[in-house]
Tab-separated table of C-alpha atoms in Angstrom:
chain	number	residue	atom	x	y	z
A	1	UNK	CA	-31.387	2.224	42.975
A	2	UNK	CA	-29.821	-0.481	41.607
A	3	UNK	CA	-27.824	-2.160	44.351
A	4	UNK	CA	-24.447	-2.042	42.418
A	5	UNK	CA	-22.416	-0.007	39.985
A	6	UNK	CA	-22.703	-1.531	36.939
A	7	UNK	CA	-20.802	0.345	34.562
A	8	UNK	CA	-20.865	0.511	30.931
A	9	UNK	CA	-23.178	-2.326	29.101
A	10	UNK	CA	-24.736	-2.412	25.773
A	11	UNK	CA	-28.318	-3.945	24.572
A	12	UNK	CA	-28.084	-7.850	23.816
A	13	UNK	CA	-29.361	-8.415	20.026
A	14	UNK	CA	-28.755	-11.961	18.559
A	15	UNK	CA	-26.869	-10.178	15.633
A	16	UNK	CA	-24.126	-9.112	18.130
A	17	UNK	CA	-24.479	-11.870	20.455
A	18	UNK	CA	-20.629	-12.862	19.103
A	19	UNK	CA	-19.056	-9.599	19.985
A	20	UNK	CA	-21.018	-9.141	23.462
A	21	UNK	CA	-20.120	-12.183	24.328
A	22	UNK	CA	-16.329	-11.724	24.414
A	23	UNK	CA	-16.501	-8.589	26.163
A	24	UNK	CA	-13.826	-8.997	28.922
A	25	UNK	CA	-14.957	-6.368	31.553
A	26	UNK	CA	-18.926	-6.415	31.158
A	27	UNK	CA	-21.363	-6.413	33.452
A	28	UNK	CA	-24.301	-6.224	32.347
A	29	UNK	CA	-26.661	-6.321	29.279
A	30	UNK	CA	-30.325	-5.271	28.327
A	31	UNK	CA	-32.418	-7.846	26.644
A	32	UNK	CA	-36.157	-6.859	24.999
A	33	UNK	CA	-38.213	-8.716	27.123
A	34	UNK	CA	-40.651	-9.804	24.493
A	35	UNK	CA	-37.958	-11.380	22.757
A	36	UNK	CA	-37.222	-13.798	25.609
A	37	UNK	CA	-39.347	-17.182	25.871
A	38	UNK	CA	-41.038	-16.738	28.982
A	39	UNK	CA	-41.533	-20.497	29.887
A	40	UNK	CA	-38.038	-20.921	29.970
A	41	UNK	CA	-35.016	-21.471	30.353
A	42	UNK	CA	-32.822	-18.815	29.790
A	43	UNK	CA	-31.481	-18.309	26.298
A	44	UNK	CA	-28.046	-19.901	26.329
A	45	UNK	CA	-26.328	-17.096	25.352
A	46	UNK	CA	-28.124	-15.039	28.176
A	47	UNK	CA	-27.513	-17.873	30.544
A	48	UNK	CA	-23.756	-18.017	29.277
A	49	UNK	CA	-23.363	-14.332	30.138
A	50	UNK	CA	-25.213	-14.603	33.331
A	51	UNK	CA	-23.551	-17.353	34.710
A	52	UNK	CA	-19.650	-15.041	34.385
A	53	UNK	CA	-21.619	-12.647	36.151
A	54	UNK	CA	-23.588	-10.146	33.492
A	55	UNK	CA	-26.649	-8.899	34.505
A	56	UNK	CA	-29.609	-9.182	31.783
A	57	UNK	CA	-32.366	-6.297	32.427
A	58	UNK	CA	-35.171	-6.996	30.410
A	59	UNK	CA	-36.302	-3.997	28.496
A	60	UNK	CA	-40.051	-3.909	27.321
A	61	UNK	CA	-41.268	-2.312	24.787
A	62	UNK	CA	-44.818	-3.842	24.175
A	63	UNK	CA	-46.755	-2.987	27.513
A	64	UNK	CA	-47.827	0.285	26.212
A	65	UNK	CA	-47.669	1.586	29.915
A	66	UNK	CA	-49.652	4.985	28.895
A	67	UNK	CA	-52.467	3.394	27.124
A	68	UNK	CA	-55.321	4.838	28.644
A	69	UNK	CA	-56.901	1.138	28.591
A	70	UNK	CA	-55.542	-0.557	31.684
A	71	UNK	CA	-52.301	-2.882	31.173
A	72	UNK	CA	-52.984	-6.009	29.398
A	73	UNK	CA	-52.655	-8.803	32.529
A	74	UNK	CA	-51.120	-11.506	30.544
A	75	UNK	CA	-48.517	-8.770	29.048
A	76	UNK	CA	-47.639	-8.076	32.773
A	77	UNK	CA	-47.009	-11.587	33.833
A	78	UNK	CA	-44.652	-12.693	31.210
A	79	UNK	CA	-42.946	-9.477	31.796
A	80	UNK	CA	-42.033	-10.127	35.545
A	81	UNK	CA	-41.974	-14.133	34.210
A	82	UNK	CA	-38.966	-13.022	31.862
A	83	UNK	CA	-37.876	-11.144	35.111
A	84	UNK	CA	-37.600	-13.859	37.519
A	85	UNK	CA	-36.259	-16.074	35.138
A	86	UNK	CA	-33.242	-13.856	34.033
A	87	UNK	CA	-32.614	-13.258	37.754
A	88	UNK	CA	-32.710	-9.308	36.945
A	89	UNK	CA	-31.618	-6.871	39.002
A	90	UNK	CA	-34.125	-4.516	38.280
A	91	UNK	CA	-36.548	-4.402	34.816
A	92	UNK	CA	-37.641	-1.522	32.647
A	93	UNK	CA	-40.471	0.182	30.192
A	94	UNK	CA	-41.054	3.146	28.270
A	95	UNK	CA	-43.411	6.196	29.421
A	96	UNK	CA	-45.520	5.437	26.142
A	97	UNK	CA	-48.178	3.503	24.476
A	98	UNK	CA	-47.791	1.317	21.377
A	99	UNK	CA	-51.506	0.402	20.392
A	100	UNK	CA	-55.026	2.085	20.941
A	101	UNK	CA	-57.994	0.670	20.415
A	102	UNK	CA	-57.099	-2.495	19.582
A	103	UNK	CA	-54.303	-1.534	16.689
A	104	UNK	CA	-51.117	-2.099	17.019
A	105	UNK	CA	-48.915	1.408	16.196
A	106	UNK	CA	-45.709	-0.337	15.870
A	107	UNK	CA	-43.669	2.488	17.580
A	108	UNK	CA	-43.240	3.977	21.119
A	109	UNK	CA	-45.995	7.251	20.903
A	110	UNK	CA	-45.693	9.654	22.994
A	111	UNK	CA	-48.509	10.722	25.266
A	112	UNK	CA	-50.058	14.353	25.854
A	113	UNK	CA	-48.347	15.668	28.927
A	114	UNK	CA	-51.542	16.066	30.920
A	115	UNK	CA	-52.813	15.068	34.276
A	116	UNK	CA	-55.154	12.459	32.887
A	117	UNK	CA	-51.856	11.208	31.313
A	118	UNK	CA	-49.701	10.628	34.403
A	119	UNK	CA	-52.868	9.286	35.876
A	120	UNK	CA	-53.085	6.501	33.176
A	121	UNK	CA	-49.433	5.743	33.769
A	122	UNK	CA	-49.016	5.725	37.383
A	123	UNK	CA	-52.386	3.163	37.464
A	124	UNK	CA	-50.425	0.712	34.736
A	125	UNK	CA	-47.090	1.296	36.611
A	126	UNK	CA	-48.807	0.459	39.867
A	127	UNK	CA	-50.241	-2.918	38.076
A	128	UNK	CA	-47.033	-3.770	36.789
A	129	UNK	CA	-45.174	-3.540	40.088
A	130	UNK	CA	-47.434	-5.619	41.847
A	131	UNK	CA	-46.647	-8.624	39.986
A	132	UNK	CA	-43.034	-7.479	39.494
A	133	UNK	CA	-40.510	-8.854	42.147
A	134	UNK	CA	-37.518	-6.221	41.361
A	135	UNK	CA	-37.415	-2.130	40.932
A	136	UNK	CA	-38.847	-1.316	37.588
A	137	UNK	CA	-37.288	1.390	35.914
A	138	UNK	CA	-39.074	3.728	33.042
A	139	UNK	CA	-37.913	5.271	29.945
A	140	UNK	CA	-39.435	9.059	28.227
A	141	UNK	CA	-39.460	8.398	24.801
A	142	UNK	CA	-38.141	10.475	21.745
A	143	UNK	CA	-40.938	12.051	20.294
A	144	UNK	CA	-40.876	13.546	17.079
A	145	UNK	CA	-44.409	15.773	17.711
A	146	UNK	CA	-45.988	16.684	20.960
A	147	UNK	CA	-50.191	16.927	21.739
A	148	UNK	CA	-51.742	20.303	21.070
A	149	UNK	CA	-53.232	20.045	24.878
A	150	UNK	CA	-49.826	19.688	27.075
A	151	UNK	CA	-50.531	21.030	30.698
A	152	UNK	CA	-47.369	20.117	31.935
A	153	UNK	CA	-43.446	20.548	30.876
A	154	UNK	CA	-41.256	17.502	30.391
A	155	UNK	CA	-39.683	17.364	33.749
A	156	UNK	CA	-43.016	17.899	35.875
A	157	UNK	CA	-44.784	15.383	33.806
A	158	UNK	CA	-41.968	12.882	34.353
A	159	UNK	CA	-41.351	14.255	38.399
A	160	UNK	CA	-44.745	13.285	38.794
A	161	UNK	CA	-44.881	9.715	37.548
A	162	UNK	CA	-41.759	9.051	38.943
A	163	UNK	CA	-43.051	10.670	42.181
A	164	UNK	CA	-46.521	8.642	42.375
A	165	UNK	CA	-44.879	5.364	41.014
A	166	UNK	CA	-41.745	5.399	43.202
A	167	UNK	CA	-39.983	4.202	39.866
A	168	UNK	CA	-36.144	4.385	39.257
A	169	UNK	CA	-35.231	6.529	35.962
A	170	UNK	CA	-34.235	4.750	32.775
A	171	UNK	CA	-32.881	8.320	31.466
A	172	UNK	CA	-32.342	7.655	27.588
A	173	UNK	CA	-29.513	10.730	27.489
A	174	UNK	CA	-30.315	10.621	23.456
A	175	UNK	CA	-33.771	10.922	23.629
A	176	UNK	CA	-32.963	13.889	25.910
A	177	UNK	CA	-30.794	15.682	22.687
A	178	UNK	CA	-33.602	14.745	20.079
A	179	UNK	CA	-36.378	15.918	21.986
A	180	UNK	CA	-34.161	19.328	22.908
A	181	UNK	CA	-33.066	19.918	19.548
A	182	UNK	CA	-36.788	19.414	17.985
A	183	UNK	CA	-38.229	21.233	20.645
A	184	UNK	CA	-36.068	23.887	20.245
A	185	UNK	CA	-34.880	23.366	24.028
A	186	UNK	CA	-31.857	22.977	26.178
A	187	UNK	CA	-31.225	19.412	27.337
A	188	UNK	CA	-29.284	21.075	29.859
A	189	UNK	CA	-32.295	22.835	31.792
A	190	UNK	CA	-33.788	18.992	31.614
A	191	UNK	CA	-30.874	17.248	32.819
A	192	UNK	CA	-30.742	19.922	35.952
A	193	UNK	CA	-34.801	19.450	36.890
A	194	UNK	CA	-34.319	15.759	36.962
A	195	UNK	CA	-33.927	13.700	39.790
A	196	UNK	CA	-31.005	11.988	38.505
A	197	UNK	CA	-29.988	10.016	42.252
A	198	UNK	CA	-32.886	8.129	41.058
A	199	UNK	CA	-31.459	7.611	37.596
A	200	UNK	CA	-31.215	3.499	37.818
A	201	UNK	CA	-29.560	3.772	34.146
A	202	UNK	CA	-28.753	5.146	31.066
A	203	UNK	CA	-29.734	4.838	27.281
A	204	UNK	CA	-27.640	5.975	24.768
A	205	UNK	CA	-28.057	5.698	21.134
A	206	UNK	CA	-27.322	6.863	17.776
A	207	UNK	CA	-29.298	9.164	15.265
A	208	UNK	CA	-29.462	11.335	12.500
A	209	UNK	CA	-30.911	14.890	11.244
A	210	UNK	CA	-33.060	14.739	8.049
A	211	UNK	CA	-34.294	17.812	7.327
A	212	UNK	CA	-33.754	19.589	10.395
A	213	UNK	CA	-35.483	16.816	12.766
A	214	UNK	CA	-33.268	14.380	14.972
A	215	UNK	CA	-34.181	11.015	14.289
A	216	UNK	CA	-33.098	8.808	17.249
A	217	UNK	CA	-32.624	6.132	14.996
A	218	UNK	CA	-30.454	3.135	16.856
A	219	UNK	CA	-29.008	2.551	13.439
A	220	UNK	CA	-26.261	5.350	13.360
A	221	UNK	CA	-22.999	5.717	15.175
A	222	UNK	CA	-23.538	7.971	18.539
A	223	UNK	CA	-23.431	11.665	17.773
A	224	UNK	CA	-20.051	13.586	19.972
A	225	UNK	CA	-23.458	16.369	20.725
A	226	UNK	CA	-24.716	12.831	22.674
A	227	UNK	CA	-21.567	11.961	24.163
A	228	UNK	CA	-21.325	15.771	25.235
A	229	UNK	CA	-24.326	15.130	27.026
A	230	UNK	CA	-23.135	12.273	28.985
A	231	UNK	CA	-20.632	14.142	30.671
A	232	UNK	CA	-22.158	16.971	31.253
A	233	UNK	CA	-25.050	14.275	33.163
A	234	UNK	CA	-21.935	12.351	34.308
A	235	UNK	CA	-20.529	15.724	35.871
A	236	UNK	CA	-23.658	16.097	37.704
A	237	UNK	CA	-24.571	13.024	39.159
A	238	UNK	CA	-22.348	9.896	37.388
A	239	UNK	CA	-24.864	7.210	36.722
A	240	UNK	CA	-24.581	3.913	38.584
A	241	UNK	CA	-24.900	2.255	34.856
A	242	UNK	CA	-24.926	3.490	30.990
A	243	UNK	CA	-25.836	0.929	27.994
A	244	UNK	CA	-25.021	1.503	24.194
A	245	UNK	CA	-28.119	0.498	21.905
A	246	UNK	CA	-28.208	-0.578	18.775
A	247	UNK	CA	-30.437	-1.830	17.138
A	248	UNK	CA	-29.820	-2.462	13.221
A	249	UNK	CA	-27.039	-1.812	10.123
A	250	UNK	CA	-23.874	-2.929	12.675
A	251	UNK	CA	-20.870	-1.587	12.495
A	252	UNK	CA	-17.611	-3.533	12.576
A	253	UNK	CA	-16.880	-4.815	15.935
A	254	UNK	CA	-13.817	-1.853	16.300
A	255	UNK	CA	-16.269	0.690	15.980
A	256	UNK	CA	-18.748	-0.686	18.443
A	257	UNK	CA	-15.485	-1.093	21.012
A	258	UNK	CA	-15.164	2.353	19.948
A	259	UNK	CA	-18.594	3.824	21.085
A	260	UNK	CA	-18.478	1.860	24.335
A	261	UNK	CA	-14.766	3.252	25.065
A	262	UNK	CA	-16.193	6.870	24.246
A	263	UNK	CA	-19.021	6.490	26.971
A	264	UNK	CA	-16.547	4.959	29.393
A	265	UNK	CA	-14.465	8.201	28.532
A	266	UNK	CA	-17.201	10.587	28.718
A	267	UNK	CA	-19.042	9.113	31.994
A	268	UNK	CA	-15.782	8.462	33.840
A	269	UNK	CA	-16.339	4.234	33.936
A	270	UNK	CA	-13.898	1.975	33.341
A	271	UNK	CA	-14.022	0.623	30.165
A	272	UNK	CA	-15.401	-2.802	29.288
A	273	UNK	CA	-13.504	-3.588	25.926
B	1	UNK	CA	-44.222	22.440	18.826
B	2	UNK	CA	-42.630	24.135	22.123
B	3	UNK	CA	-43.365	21.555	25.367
B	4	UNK	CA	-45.986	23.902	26.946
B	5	UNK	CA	-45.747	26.604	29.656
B	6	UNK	CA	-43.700	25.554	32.580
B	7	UNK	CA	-45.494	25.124	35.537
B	8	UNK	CA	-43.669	25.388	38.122
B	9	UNK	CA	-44.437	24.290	41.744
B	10	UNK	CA	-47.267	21.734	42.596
B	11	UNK	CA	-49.822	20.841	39.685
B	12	UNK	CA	-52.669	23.169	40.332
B	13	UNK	CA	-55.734	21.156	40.630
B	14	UNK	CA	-58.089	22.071	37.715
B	15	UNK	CA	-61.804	21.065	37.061
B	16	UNK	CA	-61.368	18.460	33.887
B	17	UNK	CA	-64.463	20.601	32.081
B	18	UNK	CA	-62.439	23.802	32.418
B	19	UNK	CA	-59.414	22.355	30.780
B	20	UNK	CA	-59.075	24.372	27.125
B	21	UNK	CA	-57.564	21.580	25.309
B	22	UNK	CA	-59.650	22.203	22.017
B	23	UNK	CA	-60.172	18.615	21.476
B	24	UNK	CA	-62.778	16.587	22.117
B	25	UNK	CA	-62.785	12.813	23.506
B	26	UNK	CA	-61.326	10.898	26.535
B	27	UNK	CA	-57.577	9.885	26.101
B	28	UNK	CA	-58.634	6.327	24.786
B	29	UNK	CA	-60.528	7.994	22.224
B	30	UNK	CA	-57.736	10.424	21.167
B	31	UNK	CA	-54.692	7.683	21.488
B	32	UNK	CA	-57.024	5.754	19.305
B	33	UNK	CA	-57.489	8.205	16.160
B	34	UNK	CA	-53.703	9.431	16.663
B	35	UNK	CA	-52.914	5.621	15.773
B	36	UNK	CA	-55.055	5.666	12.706
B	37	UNK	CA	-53.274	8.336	11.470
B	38	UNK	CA	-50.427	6.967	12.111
B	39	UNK	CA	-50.802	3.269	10.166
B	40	UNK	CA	-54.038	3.754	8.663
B	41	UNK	CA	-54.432	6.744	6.805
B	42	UNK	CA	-56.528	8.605	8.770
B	43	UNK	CA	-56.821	12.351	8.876
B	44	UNK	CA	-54.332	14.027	11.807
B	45	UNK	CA	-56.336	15.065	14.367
B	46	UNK	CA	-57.403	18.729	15.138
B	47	UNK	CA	-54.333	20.728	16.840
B	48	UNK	CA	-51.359	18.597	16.453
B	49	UNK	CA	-48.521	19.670	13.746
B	50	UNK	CA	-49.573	17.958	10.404
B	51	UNK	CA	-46.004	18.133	8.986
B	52	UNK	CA	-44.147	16.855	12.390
B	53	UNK	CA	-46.875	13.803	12.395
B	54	UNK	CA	-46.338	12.690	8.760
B	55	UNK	CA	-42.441	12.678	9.862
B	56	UNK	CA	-43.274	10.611	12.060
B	57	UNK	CA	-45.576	8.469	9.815
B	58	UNK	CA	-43.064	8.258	7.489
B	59	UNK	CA	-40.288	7.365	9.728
B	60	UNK	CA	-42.996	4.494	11.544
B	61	UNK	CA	-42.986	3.089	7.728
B	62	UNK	CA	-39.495	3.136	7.243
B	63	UNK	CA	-39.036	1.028	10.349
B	64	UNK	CA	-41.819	-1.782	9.764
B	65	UNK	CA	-40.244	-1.939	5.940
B	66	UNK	CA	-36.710	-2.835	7.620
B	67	UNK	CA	-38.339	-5.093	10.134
B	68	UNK	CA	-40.556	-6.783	7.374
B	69	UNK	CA	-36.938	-6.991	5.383
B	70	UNK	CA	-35.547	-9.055	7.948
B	71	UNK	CA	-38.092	-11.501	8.110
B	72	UNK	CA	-38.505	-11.542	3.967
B	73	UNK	CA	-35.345	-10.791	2.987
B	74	UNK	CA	-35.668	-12.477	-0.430
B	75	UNK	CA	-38.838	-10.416	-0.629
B	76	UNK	CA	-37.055	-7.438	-0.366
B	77	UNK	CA	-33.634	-8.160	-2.031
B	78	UNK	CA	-36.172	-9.387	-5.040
B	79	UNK	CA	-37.902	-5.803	-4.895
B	80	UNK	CA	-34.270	-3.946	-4.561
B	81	UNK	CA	-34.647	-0.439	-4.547
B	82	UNK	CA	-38.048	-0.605	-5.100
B	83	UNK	CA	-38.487	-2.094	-1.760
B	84	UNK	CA	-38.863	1.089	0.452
B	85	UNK	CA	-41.388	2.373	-1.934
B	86	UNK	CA	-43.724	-0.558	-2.725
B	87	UNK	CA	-43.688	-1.718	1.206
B	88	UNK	CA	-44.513	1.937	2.127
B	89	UNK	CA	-47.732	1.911	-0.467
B	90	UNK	CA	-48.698	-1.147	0.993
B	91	UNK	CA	-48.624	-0.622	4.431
B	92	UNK	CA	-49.681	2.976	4.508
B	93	UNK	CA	-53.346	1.873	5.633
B	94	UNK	CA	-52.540	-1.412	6.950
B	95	UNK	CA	-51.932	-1.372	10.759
B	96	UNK	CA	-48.971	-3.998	11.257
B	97	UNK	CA	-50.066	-7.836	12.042
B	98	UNK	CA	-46.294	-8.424	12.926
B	99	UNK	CA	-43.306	-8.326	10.356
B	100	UNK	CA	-43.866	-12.164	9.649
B	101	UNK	CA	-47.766	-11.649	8.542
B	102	UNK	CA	-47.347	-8.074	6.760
B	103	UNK	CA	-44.604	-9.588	5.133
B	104	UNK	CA	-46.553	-12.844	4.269
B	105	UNK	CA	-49.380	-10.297	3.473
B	106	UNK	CA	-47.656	-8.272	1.123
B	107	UNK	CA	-45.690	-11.250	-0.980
B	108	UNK	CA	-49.123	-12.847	-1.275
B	109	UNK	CA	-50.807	-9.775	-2.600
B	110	UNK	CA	-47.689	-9.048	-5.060
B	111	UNK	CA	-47.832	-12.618	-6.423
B	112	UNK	CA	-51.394	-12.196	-7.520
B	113	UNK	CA	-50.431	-9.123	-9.617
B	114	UNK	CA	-47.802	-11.131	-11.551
B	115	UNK	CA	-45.255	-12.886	-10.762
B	116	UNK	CA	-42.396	-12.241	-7.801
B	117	UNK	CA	-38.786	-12.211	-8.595
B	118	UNK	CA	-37.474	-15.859	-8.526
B	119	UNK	CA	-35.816	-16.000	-4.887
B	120	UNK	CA	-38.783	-14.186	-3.485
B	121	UNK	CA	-41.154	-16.537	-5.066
B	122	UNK	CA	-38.835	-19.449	-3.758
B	123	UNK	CA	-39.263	-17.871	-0.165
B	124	UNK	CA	-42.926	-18.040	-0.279
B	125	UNK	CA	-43.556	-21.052	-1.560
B	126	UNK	CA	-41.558	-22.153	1.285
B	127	UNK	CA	-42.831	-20.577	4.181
B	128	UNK	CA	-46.403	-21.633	2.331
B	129	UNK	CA	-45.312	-25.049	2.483
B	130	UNK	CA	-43.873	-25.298	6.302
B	131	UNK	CA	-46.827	-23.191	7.870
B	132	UNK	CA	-51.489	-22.817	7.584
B	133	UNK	CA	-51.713	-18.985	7.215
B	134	UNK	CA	-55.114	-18.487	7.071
B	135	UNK	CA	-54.225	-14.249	6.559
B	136	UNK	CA	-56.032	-13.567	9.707
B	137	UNK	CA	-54.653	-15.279	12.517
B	138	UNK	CA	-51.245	-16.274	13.411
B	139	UNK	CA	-49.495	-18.653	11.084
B	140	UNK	CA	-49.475	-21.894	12.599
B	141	UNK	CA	-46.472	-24.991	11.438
B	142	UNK	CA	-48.246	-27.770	9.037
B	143	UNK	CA	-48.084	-31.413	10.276
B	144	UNK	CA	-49.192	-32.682	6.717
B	145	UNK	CA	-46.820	-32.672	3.582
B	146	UNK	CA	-47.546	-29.843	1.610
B	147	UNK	CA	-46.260	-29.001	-2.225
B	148	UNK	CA	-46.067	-25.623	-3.839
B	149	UNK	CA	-45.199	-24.789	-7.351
B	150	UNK	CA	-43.772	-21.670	-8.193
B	151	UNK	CA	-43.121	-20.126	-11.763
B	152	UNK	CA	-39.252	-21.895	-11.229
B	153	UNK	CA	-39.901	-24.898	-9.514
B	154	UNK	CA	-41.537	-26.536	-6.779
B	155	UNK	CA	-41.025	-26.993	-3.313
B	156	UNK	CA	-41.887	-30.449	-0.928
B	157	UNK	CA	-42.438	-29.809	2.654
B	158	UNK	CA	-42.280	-33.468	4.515
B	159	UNK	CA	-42.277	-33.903	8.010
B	160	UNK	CA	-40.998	-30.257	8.697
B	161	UNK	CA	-38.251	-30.478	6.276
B	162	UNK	CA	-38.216	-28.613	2.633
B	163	UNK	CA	-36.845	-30.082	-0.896
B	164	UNK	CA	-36.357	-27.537	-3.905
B	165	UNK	CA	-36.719	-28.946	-7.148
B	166	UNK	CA	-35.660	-26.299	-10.215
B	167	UNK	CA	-37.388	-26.864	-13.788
B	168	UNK	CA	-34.390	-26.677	-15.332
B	169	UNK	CA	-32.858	-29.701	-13.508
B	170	UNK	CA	-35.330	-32.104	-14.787
């Protein structure tokens, strides 16, 4: 778990670095970790943060963790580089893969829910905990189609990674709603077959329906069906820490205050505004 | 596109050859062809839902044509609301390099079709002046001078820094 109670954060992006940084009651931030020099030092603006007492979690999103090709070694060491040198309290990936034979997909795919699978992930996970000196945390994925061959539902696939790995839970609580409402599912009967004490922290994002589909975009304010969902999580087992992404087309700095108030609200922490 | 039967309890162990999946190939090979379909125009692969993966191929190109936006914004503001569109053609069977190369990639290819809107042209010529980018590998910063004409006027790259000169201001 992560040692501390970290409240209500949002992702870092140099577009908002202004408005994060005069955020009297935060305590922590998410950073991609590919965007972060790994030879160091610090950004200033993470250092800045850092030094009044943020944490920065680097987020990856490059390691493509379910490639069925082992974990590229140089990947792994700038990832727990970027680590170490933000003094993180703990570091995260998705349960994904982002290139296959040697192309690049651009995106976070999702991966057949099969035992092969979880065997591909738990031996990348496994690689990229030995180098890493803190708790690594992983993240399902929105997926807008699933593999013709699942053998498993969402939950065992994920119990059992999370089992074999010993990883904490990066539980993106918008990612739960999309994949629900394209699945035709309840994110409720997720939520309760999770182990959410080992829920190290939570994603939530904005989207939008085209066509019947929920895109989980980044770009789009948080839906109130989202912020439902973090109280009814909340409700269940509050999460030590929750962290508003976005990622593109930003809103005036009221309305960001605005979503971060509304999580505070909805998951019971105080509010960082 | 339900998430399978629940199975409940411990994973029953199961010999791999028994496993009806209806597709052949090892994961490698699968994740593989799912990414050519994906960014390269390759047929979906037997099984999956053809109209959920070209939502998702669509939505893939949508993202890399903001991404590619924010590194070539002139590019893009040049194309306006053609942008979307002529990125999407473009990239549909090219596998992104990065948003600086496809970028690079795709303002190249447009210029030798005709000429780019002014501004866009401008933002080439400068990027061709400051960096070698050979279209292959990554772009790497000039130590030499370099000069580039465009349609407008011509850009002077000298020791890392860029002068514009206009046509009409001569």
């Amino acid at each position: 778990m992560i040692p501390d109670s970290y409240g209500v954060g949002i992702g870092w992006r140099p577009e908002i670095a202004g408005f994060v940084a005069e955020l009297p009651g935060l305590r922590f931030v998410e950073v991609v970790a590919e965007s972060v020099p790994a030879t160091g030092p610090a950004p200033p603006a993470l250092a800045a943060l850092r030094d009044r007492g943020v944490a920065v979690v680097p987020h990856g999103v490059r390691l493509s963790l379910g490639g069925a090709e082992p974990v590229e070694p140089e990947r792994v060491s700038r990832f727990a580089r970027v680590a170490e040198l933000l003094d993180a309290p703990l570091a995260s990936e998705h349960i994904a893969f982002v290139r296959a034979g040697g192309v690049e997909a651009g995106h976070l795919l999702p991966l057949p829910r099969t035992r092969e699978a979880v065997d591909a992930v738990v031996a990348n996970v496994t690689r990229v905990q030995a180098e890493l000196t803190v708790p690594l945390a992983l993240e399902p994925i929105a997926a807008l189609f699933d593999w013709p061959d699942d053998e498993l539902d969402e939950a065992h696939f994920l119990n059992e990674i999370l089992d074999r790995t010993g990883a904490l839970l990066l539980l993106d609580i918008a990612n739960v709603y999309a994949n629900a409402h394209n699945r035709g599912d309840d994110p409720l009967d997720l939520l309760d077959r999770l182990p959410l004490d080992r829920v190290g922290y939570v994603h939530v994002a904005g989207g939008a329906a085209h066509d019947g589909i929920y895109h989980d975009t980044h770009t789009d304010p948080v839906p109130d069906v989202v912020l439902e969902l973090v109280a009814e999580l909340s409700a269940r087992h509050r999460p030590p820490a929750l962290l508003l992404e976005r990622d593109g087309d930003y809103p005036p700095a009221a309305a960001l205050r605005g979503e971060l108030d509304a999580i505070a609200a909805a998951s019971g922490h105080p509010r960082v505004t | 596109m339900s998430g399978g039967p629940p199975a409940p309890g411990p994973i029953p162990e199961q010999d791999p050859t028994e496993r009806v999946t209806g597709v052949a190939g090892t994961l490698a090979e699968r994740q593989a062809a799912l990414v050519a379909t994906l960014t390269a125009g390759a047929p979906v692969p037997p099984g999956f839902d053809a109209r959920l993966v070209e939502v998702a191929r669509s939505a893939l190109l949508r993202k890399r044509a903001g991404d590619v936006a924010r590194h070539w914004p002139l590019l893009a503001a040049g194309l306006g609301e053609r942008w979307l569109a002529v990125f999407a053609r473009w990239a549909a069977t090219r596998p992104t390099q990065g948003s600086l190369r496809d970028g690079w990639d795709l303002a190249r290819g447009l210029a030798g079709e005709g000429p780019l809107p002014a501004p866009a042209a401008e933002e080439l010529a400068v990027r061709e002046a400051l960096w070698r980018y050979d279209g292959t590998t990554a772009p790497r910063r000039r130590r030499l001078p370099a000069i580039r004409r465009t349609d407008g006027g011509t850009v002077l790259q000298l020791a890392g820094r860029i002068r514009l000169w206009s046509d009409r201001n001569r």
